[in-house]
Short mmCIF file of C-alpha atoms in Angstrom, two decimals:
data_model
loop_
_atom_site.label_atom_id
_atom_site.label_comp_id
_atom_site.label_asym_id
_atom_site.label_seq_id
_atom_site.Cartn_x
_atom_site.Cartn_y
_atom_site.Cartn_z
CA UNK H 81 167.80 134.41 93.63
CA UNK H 82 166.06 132.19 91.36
CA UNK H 83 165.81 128.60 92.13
CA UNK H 84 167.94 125.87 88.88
CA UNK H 85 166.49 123.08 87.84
CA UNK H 86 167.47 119.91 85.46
CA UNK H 87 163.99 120.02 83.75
CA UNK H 88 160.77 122.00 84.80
CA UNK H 89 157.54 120.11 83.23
CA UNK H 90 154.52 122.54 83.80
CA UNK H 91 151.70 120.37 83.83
CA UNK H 92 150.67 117.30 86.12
CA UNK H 93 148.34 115.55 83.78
CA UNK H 94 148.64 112.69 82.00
CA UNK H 95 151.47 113.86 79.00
CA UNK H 96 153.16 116.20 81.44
CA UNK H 97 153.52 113.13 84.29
CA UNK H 98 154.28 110.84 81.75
CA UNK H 99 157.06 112.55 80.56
CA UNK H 100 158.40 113.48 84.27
CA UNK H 101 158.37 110.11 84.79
CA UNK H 102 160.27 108.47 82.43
CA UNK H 103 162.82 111.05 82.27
CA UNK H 104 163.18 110.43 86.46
CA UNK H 105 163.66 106.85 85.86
CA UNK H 106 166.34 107.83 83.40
CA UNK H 107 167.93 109.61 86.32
CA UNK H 108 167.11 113.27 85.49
CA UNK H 109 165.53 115.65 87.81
CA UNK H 110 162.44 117.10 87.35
CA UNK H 111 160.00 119.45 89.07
CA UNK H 112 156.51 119.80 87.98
CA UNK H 113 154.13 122.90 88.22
CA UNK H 114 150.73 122.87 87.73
CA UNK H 115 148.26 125.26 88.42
CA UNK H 116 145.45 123.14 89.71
CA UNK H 117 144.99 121.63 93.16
CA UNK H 118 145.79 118.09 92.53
CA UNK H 119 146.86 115.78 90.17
CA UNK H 120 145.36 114.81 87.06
CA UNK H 121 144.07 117.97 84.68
CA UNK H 122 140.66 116.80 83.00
CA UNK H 123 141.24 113.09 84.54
CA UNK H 124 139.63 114.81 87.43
CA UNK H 125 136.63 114.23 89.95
CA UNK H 126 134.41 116.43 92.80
CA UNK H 127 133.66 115.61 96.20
CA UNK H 128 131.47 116.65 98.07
CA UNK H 129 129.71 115.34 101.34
CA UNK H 130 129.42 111.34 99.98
CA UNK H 131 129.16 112.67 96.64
CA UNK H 132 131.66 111.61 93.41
CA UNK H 133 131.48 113.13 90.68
CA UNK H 134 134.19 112.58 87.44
CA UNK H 135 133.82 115.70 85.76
CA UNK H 136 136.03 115.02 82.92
CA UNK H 137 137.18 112.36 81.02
CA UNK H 138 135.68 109.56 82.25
CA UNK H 139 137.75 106.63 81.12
CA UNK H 140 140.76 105.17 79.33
CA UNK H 141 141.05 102.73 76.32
CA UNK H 142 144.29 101.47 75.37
CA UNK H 143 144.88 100.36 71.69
CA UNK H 144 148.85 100.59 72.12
CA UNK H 145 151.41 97.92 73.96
CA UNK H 146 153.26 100.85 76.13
CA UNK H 147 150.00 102.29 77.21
CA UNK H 148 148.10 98.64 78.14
CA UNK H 149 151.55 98.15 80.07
CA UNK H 150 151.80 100.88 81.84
CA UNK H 151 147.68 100.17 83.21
CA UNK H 152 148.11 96.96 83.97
CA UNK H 153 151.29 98.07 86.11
CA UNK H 154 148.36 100.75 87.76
CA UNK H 155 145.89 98.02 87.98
CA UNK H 156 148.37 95.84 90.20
CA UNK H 157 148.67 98.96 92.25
CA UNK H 158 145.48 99.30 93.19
CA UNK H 159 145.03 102.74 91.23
CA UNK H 160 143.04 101.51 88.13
CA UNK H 161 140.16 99.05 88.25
CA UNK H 162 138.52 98.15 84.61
CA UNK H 163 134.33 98.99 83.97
CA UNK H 164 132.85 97.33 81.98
CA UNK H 165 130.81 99.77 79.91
CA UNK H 166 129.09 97.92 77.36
CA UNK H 167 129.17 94.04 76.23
CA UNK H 168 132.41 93.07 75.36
CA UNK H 169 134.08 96.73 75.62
CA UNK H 170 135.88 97.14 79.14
CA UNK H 171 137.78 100.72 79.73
CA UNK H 172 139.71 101.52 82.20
CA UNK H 173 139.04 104.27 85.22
CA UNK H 174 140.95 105.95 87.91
CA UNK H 175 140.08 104.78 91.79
CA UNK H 176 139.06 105.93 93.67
CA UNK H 177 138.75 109.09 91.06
CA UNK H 178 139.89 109.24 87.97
CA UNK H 179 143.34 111.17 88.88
CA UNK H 180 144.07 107.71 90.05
CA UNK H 181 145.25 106.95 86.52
CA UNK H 182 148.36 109.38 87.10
CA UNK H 183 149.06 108.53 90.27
CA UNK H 184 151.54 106.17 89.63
CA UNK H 185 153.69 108.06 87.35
CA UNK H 186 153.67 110.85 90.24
CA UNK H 187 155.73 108.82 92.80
CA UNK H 188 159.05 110.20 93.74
CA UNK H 189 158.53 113.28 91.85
CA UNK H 190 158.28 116.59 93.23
CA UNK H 191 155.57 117.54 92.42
CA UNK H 192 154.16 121.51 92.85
CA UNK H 193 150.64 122.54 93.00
CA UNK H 194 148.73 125.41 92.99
CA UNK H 195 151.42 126.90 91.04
CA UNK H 196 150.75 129.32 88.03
CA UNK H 197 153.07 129.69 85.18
CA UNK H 198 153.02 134.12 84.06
CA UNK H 199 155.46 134.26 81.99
CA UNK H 200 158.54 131.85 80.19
CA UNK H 201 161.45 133.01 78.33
CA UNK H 202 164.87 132.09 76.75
CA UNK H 203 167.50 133.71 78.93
CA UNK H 204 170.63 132.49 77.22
CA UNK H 205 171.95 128.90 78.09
CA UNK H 206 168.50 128.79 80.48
CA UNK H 207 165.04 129.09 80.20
CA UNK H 208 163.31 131.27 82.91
CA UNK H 209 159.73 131.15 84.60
CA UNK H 210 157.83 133.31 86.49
CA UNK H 211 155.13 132.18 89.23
CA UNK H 212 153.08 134.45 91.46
CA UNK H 213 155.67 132.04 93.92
CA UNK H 214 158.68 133.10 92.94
CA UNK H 215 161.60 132.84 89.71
CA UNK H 216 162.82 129.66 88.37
CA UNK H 217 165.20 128.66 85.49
CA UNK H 218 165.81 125.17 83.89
CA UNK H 219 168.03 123.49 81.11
CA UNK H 220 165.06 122.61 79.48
CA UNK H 221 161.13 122.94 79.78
CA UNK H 222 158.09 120.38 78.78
CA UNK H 223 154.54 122.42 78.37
CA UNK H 224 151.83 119.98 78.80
CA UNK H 225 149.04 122.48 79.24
CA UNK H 226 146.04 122.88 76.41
CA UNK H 227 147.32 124.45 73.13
CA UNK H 228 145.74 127.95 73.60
CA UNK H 229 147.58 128.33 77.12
CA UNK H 230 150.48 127.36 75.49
CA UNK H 231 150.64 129.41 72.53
CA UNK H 232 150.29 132.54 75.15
CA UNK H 233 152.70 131.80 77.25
CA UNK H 234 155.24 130.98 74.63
CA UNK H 235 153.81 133.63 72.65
CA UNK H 236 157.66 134.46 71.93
CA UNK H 237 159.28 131.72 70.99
CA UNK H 238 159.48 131.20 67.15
CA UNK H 239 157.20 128.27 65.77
CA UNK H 240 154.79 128.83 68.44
CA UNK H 241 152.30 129.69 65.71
CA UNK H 242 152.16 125.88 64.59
CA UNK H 243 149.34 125.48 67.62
CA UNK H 244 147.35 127.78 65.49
CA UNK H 245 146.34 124.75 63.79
CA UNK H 246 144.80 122.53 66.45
CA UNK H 247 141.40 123.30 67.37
CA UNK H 248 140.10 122.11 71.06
CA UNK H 249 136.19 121.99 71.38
CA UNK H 250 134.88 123.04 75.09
CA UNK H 251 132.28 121.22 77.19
CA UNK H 252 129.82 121.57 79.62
CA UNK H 253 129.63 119.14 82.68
CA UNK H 254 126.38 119.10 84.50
CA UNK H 255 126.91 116.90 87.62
CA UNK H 256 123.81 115.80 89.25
CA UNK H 257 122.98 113.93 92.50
CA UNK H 258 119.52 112.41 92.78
CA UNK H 259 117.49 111.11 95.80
CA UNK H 260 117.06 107.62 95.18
CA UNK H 261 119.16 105.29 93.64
CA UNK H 262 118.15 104.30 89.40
CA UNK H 263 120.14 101.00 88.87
CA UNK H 264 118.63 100.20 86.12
CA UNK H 265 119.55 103.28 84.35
CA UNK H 266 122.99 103.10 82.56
CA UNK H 267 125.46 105.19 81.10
CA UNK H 268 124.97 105.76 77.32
CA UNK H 269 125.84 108.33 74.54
CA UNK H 270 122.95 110.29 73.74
CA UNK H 271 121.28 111.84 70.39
CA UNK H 272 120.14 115.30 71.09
CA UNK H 273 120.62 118.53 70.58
CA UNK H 274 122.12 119.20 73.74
CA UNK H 275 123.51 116.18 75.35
CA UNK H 276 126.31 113.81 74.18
CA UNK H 277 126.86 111.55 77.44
CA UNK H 278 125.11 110.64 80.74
CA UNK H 279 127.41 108.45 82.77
CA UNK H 280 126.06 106.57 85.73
CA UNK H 281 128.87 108.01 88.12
CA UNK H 282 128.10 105.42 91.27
CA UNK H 283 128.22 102.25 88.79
CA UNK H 284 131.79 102.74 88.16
CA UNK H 285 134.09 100.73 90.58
CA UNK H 286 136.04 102.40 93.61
CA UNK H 287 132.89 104.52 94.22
CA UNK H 288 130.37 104.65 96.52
CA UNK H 289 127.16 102.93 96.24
CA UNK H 290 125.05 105.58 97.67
CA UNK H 291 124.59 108.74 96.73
CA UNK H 292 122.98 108.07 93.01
CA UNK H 293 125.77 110.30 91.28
CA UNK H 294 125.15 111.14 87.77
CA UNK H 295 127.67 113.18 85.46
CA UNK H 296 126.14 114.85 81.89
CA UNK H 297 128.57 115.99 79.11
CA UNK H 298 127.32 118.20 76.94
CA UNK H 299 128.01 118.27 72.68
CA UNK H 300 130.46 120.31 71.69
CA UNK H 301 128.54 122.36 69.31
CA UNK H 302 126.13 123.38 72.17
CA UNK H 303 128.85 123.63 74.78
CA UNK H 304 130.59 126.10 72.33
CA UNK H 305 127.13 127.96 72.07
CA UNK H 306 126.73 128.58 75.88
CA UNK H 307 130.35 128.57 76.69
CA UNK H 308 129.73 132.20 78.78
CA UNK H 309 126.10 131.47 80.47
CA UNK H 310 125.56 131.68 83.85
CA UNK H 311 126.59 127.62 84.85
CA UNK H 312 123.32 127.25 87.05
CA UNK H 313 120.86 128.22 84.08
CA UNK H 314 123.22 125.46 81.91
CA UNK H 315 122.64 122.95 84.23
CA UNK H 316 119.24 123.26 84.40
CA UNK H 317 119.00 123.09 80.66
CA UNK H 318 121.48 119.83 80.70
CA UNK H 319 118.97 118.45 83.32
CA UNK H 320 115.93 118.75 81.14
CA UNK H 321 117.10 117.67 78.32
CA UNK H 322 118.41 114.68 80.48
CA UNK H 323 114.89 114.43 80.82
CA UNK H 324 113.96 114.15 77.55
CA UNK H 325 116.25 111.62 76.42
CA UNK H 326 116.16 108.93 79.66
CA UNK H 327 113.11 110.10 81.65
CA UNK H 328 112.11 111.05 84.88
CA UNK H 329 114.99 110.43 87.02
CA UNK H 330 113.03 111.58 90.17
CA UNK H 331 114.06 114.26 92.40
CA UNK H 332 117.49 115.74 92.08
CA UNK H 333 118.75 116.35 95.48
CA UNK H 334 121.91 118.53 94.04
CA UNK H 335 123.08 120.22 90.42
CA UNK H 336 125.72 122.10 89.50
CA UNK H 337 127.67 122.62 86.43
CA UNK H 338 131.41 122.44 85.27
CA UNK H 339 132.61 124.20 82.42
CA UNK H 340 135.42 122.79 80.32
CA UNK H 341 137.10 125.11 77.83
CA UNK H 342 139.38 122.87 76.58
CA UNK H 343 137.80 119.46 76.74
CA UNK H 344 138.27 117.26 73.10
CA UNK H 345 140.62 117.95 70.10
CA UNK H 346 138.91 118.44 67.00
CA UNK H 347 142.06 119.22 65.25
CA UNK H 348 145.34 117.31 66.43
CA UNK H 349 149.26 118.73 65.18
CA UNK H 350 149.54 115.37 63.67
CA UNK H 351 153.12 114.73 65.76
CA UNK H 352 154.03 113.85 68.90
CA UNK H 353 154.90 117.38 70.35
CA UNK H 354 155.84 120.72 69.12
CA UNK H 355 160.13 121.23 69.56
CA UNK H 356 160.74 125.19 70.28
CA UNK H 357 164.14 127.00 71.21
CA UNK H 358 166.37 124.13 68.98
CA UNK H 359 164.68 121.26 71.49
CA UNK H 360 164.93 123.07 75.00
CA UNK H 361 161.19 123.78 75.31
CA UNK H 362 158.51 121.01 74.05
CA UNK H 363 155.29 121.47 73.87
CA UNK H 364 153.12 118.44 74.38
CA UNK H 365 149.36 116.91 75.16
CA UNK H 366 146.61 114.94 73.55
CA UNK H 367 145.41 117.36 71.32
CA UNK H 368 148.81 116.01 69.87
CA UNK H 369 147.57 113.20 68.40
CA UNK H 370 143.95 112.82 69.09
CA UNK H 371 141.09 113.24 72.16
CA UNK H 372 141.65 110.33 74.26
CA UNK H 373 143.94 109.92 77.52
CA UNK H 374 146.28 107.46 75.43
CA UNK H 375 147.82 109.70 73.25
CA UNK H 376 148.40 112.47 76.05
CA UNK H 377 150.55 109.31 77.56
CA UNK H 378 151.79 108.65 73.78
CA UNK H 379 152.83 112.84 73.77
CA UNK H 380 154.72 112.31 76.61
CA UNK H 381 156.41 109.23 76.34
CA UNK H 382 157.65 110.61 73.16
CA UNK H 383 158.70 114.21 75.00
CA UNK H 384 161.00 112.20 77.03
CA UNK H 385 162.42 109.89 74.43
CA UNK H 386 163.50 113.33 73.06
CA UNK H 387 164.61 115.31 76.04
CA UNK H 388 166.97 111.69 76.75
CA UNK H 389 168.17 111.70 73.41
#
């Protein structure tokens, strides 16, 4: 027998928590899936031995009065500290990671991981799920996942082929650990033909001092390029042209790559969220509205403004 639920969000990022959030502060229930190990999606970072790496996105702005709220509410509680990244320009980062920007939204909720999503359906009067751990229905469904993994699992729900439209560039992380510390190095965009981003992964509060932790993003055009290498050869090539564009940053003690397919919208849907099955299912995320961590909080604000209205 399957197990009911008020509202199943699949997703435990920033739109799909979001959304969980306020609709469990309106006194709904929710229960989230997500497929990953931990909170977060791309606001994510690897450990290893001393090591701290944020893979993904590596900060927040906010240009919004809901979103600046809801960090300074994070900031009091010890989950979000501000960097200052350049003169006059402070962002906003998860600590002691970067899933640290979620983790408010995440308390109280039930909250399921390592949990895929295989298939999703309209059953009449409920909306059924299958996961490799067993059958669930719900009155009503949020899917905050990327818009490609959305449009095939709701491959057969009418309107799904709006997500057609929005186009999601991948990326390449290279995440590299050197020997001795380079504090005079900084984080900076980059102009080549490889590299877009080298952030100085130890200068960014919460984390440790020591081991010099370094995290490259490649440019979309090149990421898109190597997308299917062999990760070890891409990191290599991230290294060198590293290299190129900073100098010699000594020995590297550790590299490894992480490969993003769907890292920064190119092409947003232009609204809030997608509304399938007359308002039961929504489909929601940043590539909503744009390629920073605001508007996946924006997307899912607005999913649960709906789903309460």
């Amino acid at each position: 027998m399957s197990e009911t639920h008020d509202i199943v969000v699949i997703g435990a990022g920033m739109a799909g928590l979001a959304c969980a959030a306020a609709c469990a502060a309106a006194g709904r229930s929710v229960l989230v899936l997500d497929k990953g190990r931990g909170l977060g999606g791309r606001l994510a970072t690897r450990r290893g031995d001393r090591a701290r790496f944020d893979h993904g996105a590596q900060y927040a702005t906010a240009k919004g009065q809901a979103f600046a709220a809801y960090l300074d509410h994070a900031r009091a509680s010890g989950h979000v500290q501000v960097w200052q990244l350049e003169r006059d320009r402070p962002v906003w980062v998860g600590v002691p990671g970067m899933s640290g920007l979620v983790r408010p939204l995440a308390q109280g909720l039930e909250v399921r991981c390592g949990v895929t999503v295989t298939g999703l359906r309209d059953a009449g009067g409920v909306l059924a799920l299958e996961t490799a751990a067993g059958a669930l229905t719900a009155r009503q469904i949020v899917c905050a996942i990327p818009a490609p993994q959305a449009q095939v699992l709701l491959r057969d729900f009418e309107g799904i082929d709006a997500l057609s439209r929005v186009r999601i560039a991948p990326c390449w992380a290279a995440l590299i650990q050197l020997a001795a510390p380079r504090p005079e190095w900084r984080s900076a965009r980059l102009e080549n033909d490889v590299l877009a981003w080298a952030a100085r992964n130890t200068a960014k509060p919460g984390r440790p001092a020591q081991p010099e932790c370094w995290v490259l993003h490649a440019r979309p055009d090149w990421s898109r390029a190597n997308l299917e290498r062999d990760g070890e050869a891409v990191a290599d090539d991230m290294a060198a042209a590293w290299r190129v564009a900073m100098g010699d940053p000594g020995q590297i003690a550790a590299l490894q790559a992480h490969r993003w397919r769907y890292s920064m919208t190119e092409t947003a849907l232009g609204q809030p969220f997608l509304p399938l099955a007359h308002g039961r299912v929504l489909v929601g995320g940043d590539w909503c509205l744009g390629a920073r961590v605001e508007a996946a909080f924006d997307s899912g604000q607005a999913m649960a403004a709906a789903l309460m209205g």
